mmCIF file of N, CA and C in Angstrom:
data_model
loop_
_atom_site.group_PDB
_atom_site.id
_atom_site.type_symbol
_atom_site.label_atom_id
_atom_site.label_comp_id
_atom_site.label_asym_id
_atom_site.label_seq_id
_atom_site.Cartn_x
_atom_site.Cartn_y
_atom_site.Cartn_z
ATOM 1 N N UNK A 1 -1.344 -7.741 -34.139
ATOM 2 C CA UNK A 1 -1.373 -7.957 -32.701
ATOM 3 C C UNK A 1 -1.588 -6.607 -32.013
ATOM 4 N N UNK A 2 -2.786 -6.414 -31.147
ATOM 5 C CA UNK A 2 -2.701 -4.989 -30.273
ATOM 6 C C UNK A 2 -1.507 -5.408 -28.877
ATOM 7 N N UNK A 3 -1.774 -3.996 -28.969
ATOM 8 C CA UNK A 3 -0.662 -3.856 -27.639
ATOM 9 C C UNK A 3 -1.146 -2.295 -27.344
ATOM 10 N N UNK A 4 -0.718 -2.187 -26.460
ATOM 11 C CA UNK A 4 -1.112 -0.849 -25.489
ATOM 12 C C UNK A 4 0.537 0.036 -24.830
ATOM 13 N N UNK A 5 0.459 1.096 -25.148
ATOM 14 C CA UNK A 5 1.732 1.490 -24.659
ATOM 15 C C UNK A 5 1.419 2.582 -23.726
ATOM 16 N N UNK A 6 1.792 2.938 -22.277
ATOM 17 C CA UNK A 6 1.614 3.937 -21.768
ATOM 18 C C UNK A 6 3.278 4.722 -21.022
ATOM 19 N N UNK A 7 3.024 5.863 -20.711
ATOM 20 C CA UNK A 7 3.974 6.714 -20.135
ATOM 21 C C UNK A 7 4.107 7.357 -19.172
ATOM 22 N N UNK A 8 5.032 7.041 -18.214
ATOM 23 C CA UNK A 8 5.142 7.511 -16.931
ATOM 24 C C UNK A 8 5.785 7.995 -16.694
ATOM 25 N N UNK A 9 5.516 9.422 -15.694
ATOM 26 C CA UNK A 9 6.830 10.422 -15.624
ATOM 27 C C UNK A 9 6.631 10.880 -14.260
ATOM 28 N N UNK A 10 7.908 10.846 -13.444
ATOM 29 C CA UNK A 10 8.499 11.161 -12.276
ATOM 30 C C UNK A 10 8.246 12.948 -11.931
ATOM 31 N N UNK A 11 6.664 12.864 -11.292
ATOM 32 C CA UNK A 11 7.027 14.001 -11.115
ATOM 33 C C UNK A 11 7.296 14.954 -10.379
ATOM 34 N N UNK A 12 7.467 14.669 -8.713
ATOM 35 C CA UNK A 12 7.984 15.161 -7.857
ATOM 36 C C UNK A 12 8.501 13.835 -6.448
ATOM 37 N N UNK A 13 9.183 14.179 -5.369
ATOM 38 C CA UNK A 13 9.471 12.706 -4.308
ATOM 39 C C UNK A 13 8.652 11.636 -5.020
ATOM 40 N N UNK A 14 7.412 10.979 -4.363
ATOM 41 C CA UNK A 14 7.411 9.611 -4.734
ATOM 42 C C UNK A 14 6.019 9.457 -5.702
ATOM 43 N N UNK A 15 5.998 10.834 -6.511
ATOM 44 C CA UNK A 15 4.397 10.935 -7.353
ATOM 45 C C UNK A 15 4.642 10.922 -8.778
ATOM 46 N N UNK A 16 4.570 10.225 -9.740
ATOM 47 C CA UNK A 16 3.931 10.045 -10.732
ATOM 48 C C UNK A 16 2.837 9.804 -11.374
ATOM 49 N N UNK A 17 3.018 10.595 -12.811
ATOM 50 C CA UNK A 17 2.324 10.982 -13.637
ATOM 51 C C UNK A 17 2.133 9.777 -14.627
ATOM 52 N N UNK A 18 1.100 9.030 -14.818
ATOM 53 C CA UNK A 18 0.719 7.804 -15.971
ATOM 54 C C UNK A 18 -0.064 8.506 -16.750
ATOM 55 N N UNK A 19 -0.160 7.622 -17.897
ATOM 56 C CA UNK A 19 -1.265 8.057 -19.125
ATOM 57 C C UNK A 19 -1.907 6.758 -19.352
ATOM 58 N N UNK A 20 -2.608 6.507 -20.356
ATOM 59 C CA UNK A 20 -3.623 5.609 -21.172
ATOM 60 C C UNK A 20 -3.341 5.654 -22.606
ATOM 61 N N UNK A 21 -4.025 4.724 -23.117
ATOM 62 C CA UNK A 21 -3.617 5.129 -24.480
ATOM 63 C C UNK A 21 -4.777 6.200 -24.690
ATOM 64 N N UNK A 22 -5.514 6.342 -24.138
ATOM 65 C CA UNK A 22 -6.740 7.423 -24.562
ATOM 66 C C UNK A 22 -6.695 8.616 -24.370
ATOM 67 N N UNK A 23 -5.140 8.797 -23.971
ATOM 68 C CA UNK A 23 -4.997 10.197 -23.316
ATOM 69 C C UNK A 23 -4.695 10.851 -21.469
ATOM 70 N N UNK A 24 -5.844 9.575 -21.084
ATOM 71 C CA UNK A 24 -6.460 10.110 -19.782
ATOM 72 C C UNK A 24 -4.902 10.184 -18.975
ATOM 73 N N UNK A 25 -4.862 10.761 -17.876
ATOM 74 C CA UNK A 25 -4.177 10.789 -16.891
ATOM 75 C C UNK A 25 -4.323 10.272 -15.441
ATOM 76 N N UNK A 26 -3.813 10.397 -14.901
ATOM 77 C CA UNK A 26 -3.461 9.792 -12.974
ATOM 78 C C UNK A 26 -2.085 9.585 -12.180
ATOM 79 N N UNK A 27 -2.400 10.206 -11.479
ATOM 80 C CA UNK A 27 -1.383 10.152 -10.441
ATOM 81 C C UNK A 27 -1.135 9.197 -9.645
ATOM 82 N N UNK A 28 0.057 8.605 -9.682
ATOM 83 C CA UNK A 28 0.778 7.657 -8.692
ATOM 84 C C UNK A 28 1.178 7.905 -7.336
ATOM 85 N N UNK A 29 1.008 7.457 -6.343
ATOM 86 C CA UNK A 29 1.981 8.236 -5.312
ATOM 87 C C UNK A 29 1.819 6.860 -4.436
ATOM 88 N N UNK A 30 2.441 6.612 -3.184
ATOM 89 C CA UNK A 30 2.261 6.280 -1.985
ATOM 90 C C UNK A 30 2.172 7.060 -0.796
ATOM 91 N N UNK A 31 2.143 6.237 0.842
ATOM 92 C CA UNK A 31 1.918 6.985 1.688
ATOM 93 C C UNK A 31 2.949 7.783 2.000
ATOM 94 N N UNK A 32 2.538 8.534 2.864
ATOM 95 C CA UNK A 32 3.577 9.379 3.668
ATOM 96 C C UNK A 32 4.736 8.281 4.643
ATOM 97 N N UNK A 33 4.037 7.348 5.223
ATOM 98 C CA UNK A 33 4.412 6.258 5.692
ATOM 99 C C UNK A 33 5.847 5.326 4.887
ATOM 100 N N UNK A 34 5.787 5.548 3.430
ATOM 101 C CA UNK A 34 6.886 4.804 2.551
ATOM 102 C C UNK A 34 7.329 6.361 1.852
ATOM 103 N N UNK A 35 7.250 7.141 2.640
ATOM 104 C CA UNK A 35 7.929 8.023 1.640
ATOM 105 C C UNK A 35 7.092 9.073 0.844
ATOM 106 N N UNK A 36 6.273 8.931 0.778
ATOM 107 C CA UNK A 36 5.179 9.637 -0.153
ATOM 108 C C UNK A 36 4.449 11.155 0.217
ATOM 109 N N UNK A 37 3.478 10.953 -0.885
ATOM 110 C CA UNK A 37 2.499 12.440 -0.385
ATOM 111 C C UNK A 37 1.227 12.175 -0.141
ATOM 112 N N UNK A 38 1.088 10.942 -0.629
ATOM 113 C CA UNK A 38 -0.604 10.264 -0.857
ATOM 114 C C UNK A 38 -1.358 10.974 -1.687
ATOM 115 N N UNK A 39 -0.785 11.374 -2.635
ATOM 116 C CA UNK A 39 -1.470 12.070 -3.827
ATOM 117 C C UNK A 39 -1.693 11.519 -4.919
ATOM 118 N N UNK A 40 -1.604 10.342 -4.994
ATOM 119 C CA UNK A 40 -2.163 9.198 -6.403
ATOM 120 C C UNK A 40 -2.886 8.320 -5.818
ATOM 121 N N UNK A 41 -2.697 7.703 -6.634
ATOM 122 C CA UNK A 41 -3.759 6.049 -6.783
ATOM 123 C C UNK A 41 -1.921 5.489 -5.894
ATOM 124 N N UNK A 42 -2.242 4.390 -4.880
ATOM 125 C CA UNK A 42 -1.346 3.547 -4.879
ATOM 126 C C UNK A 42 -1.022 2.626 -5.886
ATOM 127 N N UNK A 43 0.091 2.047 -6.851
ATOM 128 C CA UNK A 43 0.090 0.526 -7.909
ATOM 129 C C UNK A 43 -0.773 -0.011 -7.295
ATOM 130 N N UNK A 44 -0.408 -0.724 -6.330
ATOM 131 C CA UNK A 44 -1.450 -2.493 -6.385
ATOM 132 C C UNK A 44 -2.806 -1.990 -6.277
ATOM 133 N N UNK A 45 -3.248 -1.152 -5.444
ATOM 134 C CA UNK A 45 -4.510 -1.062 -6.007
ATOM 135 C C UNK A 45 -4.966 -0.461 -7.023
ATOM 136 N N UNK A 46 -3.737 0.058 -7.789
ATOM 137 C CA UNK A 46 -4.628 0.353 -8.958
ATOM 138 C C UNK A 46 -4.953 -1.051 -9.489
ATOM 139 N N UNK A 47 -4.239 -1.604 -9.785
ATOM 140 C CA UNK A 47 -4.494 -3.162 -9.964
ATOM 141 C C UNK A 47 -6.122 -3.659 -9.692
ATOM 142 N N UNK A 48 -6.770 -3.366 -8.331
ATOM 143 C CA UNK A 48 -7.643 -3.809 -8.013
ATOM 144 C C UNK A 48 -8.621 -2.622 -8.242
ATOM 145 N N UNK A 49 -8.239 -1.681 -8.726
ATOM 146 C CA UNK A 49 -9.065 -0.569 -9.501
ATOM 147 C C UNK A 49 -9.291 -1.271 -10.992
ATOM 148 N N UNK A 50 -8.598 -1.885 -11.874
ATOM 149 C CA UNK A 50 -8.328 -1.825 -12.875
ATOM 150 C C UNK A 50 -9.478 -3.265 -13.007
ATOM 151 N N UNK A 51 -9.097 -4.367 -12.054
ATOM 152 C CA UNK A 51 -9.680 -5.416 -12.263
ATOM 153 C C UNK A 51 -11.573 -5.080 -12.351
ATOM 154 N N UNK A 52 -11.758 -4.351 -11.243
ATOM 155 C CA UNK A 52 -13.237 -3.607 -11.073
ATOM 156 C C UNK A 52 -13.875 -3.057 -12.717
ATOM 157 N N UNK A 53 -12.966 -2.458 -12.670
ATOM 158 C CA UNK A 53 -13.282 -1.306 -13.825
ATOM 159 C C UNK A 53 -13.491 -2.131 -15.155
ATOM 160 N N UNK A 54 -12.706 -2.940 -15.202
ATOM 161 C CA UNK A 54 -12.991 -3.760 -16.813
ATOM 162 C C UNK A 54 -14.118 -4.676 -16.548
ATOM 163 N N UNK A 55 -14.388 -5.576 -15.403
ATOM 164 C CA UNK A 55 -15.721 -6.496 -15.466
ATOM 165 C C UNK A 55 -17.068 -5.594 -15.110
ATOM 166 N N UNK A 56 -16.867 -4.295 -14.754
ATOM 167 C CA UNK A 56 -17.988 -3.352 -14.760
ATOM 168 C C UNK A 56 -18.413 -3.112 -16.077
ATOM 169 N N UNK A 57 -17.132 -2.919 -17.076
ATOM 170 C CA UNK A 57 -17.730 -2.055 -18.033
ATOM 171 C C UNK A 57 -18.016 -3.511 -19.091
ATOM 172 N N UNK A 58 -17.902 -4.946 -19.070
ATOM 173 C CA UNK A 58 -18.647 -5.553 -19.330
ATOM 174 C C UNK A 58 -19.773 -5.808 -18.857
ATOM 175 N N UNK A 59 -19.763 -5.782 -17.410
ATOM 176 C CA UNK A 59 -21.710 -6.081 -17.042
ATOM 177 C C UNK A 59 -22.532 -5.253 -17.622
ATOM 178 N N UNK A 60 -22.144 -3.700 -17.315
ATOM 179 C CA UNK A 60 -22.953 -2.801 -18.134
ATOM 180 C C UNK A 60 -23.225 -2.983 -19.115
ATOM 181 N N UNK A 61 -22.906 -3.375 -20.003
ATOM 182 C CA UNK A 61 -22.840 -3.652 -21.431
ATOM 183 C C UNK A 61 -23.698 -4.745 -21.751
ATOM 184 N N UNK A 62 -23.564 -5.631 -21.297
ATOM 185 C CA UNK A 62 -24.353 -6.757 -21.054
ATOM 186 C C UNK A 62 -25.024 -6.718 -20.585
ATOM 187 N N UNK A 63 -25.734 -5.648 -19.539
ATOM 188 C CA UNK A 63 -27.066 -5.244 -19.127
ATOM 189 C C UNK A 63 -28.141 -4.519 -19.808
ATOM 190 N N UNK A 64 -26.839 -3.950 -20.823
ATOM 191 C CA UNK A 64 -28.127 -2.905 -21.701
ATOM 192 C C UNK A 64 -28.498 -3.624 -23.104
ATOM 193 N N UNK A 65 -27.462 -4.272 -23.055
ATOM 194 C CA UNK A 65 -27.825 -5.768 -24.496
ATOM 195 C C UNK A 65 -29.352 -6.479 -24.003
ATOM 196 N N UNK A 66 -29.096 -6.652 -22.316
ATOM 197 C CA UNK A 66 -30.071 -7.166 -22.456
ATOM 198 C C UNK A 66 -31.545 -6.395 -21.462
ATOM 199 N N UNK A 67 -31.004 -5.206 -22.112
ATOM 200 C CA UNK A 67 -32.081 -4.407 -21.415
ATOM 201 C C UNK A 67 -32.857 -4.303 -19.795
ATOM 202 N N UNK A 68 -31.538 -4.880 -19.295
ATOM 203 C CA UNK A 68 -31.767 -4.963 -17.832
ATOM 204 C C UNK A 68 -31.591 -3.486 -17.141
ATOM 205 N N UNK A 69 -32.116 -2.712 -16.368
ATOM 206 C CA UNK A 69 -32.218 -1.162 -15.402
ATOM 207 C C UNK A 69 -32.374 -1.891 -14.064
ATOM 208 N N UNK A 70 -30.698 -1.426 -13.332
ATOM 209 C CA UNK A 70 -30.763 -1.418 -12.158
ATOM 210 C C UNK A 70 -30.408 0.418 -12.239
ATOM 211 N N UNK A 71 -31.059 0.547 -10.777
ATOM 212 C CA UNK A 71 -30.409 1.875 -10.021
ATOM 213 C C UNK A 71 -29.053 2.326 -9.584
ATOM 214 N N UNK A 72 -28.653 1.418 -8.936
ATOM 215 C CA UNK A 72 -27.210 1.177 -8.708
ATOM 216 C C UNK A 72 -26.019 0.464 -9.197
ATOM 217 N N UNK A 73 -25.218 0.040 -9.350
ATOM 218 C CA UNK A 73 -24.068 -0.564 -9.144
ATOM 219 C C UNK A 73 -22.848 -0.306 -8.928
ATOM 220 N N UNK A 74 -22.349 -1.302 -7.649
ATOM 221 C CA UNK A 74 -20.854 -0.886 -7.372
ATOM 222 C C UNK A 74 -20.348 -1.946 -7.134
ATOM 223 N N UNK A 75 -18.729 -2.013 -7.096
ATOM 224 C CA UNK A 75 -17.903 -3.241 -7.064
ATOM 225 C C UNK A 75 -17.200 -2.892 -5.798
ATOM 226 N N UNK A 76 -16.886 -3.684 -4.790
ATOM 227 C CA UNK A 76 -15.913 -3.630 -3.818
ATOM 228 C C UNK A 76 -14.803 -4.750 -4.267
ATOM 229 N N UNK A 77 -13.300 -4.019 -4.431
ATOM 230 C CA UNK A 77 -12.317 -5.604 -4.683
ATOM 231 C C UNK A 77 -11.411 -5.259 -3.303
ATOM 232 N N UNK A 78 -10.646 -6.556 -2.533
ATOM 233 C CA UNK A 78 -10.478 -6.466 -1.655
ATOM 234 C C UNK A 78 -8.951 -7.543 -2.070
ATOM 235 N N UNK A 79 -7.681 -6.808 -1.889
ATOM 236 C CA UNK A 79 -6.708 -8.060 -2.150
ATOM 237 C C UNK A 79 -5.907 -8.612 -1.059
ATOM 238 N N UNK A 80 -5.435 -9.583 -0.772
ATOM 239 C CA UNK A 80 -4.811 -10.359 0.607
ATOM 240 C C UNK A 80 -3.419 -10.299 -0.346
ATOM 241 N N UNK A 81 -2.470 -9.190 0.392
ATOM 242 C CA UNK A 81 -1.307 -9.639 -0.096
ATOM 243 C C UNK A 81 -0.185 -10.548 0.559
ATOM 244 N N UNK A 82 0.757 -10.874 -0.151
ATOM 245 C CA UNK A 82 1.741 -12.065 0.572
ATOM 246 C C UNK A 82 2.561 -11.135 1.715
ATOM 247 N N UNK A 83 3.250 -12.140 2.368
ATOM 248 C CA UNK A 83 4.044 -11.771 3.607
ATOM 249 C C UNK A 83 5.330 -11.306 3.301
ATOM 250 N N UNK A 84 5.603 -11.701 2.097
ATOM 251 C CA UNK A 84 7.230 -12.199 1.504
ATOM 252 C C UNK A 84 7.041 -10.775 0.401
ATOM 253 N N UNK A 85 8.654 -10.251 0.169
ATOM 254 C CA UNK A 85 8.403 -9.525 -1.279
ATOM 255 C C UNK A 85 8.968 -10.117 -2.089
ATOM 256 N N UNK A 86 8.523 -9.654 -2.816
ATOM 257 C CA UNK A 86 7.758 -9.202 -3.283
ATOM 258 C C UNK A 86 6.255 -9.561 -3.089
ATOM 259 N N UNK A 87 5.886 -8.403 -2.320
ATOM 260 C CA UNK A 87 4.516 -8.737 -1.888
ATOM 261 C C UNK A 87 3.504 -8.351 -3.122
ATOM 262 N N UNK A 88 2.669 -9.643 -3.096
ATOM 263 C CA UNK A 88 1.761 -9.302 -4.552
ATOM 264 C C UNK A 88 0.376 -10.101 -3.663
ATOM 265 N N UNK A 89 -1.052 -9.808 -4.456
ATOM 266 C CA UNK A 89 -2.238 -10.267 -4.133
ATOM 267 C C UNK A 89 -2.103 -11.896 -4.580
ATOM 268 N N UNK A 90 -2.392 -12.535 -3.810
ATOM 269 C CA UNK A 90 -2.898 -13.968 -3.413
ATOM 270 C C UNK A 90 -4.244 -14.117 -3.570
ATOM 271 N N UNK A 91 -5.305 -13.341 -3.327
ATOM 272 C CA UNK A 91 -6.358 -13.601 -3.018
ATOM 273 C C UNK A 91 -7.072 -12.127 -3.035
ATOM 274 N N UNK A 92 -7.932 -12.684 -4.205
ATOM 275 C CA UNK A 92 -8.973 -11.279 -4.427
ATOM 276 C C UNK A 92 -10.101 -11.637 -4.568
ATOM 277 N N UNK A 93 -10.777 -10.892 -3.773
ATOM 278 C CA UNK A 93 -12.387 -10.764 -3.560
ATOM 279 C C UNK A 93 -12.772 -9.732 -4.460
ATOM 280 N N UNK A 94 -14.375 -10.027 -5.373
ATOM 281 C CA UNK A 94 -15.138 -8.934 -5.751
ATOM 282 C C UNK A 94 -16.118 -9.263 -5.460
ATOM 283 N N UNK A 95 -16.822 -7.946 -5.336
ATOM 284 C CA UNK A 95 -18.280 -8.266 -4.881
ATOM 285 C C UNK A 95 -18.884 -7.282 -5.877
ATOM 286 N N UNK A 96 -20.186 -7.873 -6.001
ATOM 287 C CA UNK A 96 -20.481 -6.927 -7.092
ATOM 288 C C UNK A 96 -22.145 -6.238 -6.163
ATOM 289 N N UNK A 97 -22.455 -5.249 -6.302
ATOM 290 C CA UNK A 97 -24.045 -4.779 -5.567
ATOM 291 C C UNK A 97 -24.729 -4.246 -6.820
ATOM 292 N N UNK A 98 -25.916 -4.850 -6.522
ATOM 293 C CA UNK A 98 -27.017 -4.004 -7.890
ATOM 294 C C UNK A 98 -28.276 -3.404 -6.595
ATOM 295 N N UNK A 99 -28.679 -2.663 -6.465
ATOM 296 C CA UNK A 99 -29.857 -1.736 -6.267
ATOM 297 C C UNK A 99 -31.003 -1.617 -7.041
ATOM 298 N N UNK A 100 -31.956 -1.809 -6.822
ATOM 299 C CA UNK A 100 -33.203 -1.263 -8.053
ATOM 300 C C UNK A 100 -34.190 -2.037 -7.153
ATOM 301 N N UNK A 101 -35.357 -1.578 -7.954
ATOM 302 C CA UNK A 101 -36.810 -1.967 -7.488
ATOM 303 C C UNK A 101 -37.248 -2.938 -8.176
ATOM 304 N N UNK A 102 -37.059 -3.315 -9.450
ATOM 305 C CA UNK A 102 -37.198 -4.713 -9.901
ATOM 306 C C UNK A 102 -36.018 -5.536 -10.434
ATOM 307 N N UNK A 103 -35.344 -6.059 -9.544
ATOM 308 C CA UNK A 103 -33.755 -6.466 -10.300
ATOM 309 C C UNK A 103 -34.323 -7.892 -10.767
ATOM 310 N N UNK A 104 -33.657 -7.758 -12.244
ATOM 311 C CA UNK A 104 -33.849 -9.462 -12.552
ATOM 312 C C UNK A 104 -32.752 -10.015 -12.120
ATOM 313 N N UNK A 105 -32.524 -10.930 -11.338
ATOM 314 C CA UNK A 105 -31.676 -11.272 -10.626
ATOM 315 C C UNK A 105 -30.920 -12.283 -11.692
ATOM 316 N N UNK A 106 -31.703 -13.370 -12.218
ATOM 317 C CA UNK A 106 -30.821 -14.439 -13.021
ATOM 318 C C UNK A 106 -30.185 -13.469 -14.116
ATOM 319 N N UNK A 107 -30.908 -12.757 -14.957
ATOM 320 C CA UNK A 107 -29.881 -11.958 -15.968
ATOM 321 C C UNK A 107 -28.910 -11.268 -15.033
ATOM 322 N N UNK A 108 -29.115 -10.229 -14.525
ATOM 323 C CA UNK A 108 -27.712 -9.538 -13.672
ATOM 324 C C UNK A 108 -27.090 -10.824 -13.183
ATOM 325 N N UNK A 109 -27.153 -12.250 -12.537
ATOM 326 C CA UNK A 109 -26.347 -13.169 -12.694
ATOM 327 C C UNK A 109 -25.437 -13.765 -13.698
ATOM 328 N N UNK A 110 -26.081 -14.016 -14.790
ATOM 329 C CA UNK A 110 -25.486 -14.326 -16.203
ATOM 330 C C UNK A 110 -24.773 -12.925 -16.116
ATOM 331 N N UNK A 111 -24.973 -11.750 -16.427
ATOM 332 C CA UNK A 111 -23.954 -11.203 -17.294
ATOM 333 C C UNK A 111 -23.036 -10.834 -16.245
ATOM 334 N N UNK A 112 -22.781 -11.154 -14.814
ATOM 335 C CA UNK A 112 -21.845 -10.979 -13.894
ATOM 336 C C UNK A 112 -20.299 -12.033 -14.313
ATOM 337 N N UNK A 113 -21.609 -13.768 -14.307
ATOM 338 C CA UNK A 113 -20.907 -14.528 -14.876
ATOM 339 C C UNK A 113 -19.973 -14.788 -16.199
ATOM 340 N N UNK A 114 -20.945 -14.053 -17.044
ATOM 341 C CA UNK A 114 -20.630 -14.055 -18.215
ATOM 342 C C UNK A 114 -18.864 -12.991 -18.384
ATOM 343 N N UNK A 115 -18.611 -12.128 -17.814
ATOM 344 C CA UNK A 115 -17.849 -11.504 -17.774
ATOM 345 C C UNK A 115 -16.340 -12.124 -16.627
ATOM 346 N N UNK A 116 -16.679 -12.885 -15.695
ATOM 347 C CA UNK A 116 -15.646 -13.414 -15.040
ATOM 348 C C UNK A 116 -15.672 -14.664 -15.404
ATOM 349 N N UNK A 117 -16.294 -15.269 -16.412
ATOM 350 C CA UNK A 117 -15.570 -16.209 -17.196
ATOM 351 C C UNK A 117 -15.154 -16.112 -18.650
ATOM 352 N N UNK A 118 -15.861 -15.694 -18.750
ATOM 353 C CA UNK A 118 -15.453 -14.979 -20.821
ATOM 354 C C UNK A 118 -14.606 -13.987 -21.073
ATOM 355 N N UNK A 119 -15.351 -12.549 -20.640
ATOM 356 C CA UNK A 119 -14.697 -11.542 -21.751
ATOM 357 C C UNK A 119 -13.907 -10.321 -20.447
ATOM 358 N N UNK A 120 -13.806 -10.633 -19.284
ATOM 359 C CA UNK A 120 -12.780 -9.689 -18.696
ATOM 360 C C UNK A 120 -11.495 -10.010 -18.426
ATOM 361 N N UNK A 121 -10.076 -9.300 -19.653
ATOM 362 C CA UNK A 121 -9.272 -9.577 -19.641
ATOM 363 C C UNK A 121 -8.221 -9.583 -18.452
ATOM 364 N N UNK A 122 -8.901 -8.097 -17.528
ATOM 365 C CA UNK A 122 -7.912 -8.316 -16.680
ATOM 366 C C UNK A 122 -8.348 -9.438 -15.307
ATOM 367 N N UNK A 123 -9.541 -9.957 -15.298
ATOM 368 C CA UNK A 123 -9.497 -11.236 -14.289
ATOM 369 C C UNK A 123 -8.686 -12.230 -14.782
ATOM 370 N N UNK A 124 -8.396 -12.615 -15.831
ATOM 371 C CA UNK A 124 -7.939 -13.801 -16.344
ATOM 372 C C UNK A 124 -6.681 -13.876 -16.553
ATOM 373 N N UNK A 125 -5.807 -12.145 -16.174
ATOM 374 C CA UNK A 125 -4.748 -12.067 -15.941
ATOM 375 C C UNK A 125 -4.583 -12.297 -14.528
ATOM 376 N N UNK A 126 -5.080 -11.908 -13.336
ATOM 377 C CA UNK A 126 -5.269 -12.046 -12.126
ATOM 378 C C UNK A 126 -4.914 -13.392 -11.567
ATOM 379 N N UNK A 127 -5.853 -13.897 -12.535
ATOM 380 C CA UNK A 127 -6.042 -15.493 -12.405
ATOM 381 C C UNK A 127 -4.185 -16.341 -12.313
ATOM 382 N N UNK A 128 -3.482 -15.914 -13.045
ATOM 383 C CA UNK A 128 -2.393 -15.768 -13.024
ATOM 384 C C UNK A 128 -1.623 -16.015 -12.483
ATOM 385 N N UNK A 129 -1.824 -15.446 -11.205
ATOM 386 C CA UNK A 129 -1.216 -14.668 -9.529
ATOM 387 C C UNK A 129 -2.118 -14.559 -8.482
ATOM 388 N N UNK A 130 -3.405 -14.713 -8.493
ATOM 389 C CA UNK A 130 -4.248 -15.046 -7.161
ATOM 390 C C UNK A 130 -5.815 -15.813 -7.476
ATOM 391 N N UNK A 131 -5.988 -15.978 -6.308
ATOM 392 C CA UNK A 131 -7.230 -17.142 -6.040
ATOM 393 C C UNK A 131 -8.193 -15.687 -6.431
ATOM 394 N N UNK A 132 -9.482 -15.827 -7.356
ATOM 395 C CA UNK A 132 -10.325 -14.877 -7.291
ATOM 396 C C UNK A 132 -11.875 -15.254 -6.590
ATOM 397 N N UNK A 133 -12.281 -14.780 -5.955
ATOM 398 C CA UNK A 133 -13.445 -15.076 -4.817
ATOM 399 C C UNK A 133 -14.365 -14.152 -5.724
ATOM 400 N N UNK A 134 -15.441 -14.341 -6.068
ATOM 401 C CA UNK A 134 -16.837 -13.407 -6.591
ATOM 402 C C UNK A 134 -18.138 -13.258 -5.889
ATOM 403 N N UNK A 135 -18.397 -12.488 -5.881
ATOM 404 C CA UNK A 135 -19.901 -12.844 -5.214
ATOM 405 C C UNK A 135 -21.254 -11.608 -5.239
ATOM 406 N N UNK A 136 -22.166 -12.296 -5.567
ATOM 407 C CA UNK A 136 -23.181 -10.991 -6.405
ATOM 408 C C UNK A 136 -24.459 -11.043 -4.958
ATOM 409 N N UNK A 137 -24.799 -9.030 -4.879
ATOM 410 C CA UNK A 137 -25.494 -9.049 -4.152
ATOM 411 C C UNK A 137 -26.576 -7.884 -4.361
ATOM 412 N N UNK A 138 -28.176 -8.665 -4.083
ATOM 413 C CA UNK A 138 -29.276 -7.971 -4.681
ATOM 414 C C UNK A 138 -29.344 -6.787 -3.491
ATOM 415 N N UNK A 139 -29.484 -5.422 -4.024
ATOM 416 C CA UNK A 139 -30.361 -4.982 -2.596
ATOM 417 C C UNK A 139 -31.904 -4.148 -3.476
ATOM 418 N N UNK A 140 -32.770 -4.335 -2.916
ATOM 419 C CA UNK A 140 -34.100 -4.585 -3.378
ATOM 420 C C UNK A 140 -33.881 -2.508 -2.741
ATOM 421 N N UNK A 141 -34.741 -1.790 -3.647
ATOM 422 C CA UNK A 141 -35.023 -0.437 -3.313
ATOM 423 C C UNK A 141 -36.603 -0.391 -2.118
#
């Protein structure tokens, strides 16, 4: 069974230090507003960093499988959190943008799809705990 272990360390008022299993690092913090320095990633959005980041690095992947070249791509995720606390996301939007001068649109469709229904683990954790909204958009160079 995999499992993933990471480590977090307190390292000054409200900023911590995370790891990966790969090594990498990042800083935690909140605002000045709750206490903070605003010198990290906030949690929940890392959350909606995290969700981005894994169905990206399947599209890519699935773009070059299938030999698709766009110019661009970027993800906007957008979360509606609850009123109540524990306040958590209800409702997450992604949008996905491709750029290029000849986008094949149905493949960059499939492997958008292909990834928010198959192989991105952290949507399907999401899925979990909020409504997920998708939506793919061409912009022609």
């Amino acid at each position: 069974m995999a499992q993933h272990t990471v480590t977090t360390i307190w390292k000054e008022n409200m900023q911590f230090e995370t790891d990966n299993p790969s090594g990498h690092k990042v800083l935690i913090d909140t605002s000045e507003d709750n206490g903070g320095n605003n010198s990290g990633l906030a949690p929940k959005a890392m959350m909606l960093s995290s969700l981005a980041g894994c169905s990206g690095l399947d599209v890519v992947s699935l773009l070059k499988k299938m030999r698709i070249i766009v110019d661009n791509f970027k993800m906007d995720a957008t979360g509606e959190l609850t009123e109540e606390h524990p306040k958590y996301y209800h409702t997450v939007t992604l949008n996905y943008h491709f750029t290029g001068t000849n986008l094949d649109e149905d493949k960059i469709t499939k492997a958008v799809n292909l990834s928010v229904e198959k192989y991105c683990g952290v949507m399907e954790m999401f899925r979990k705990f909020a409504d997920i909204k998708t939506s793919i958009h061409f912009h022609k160079k």
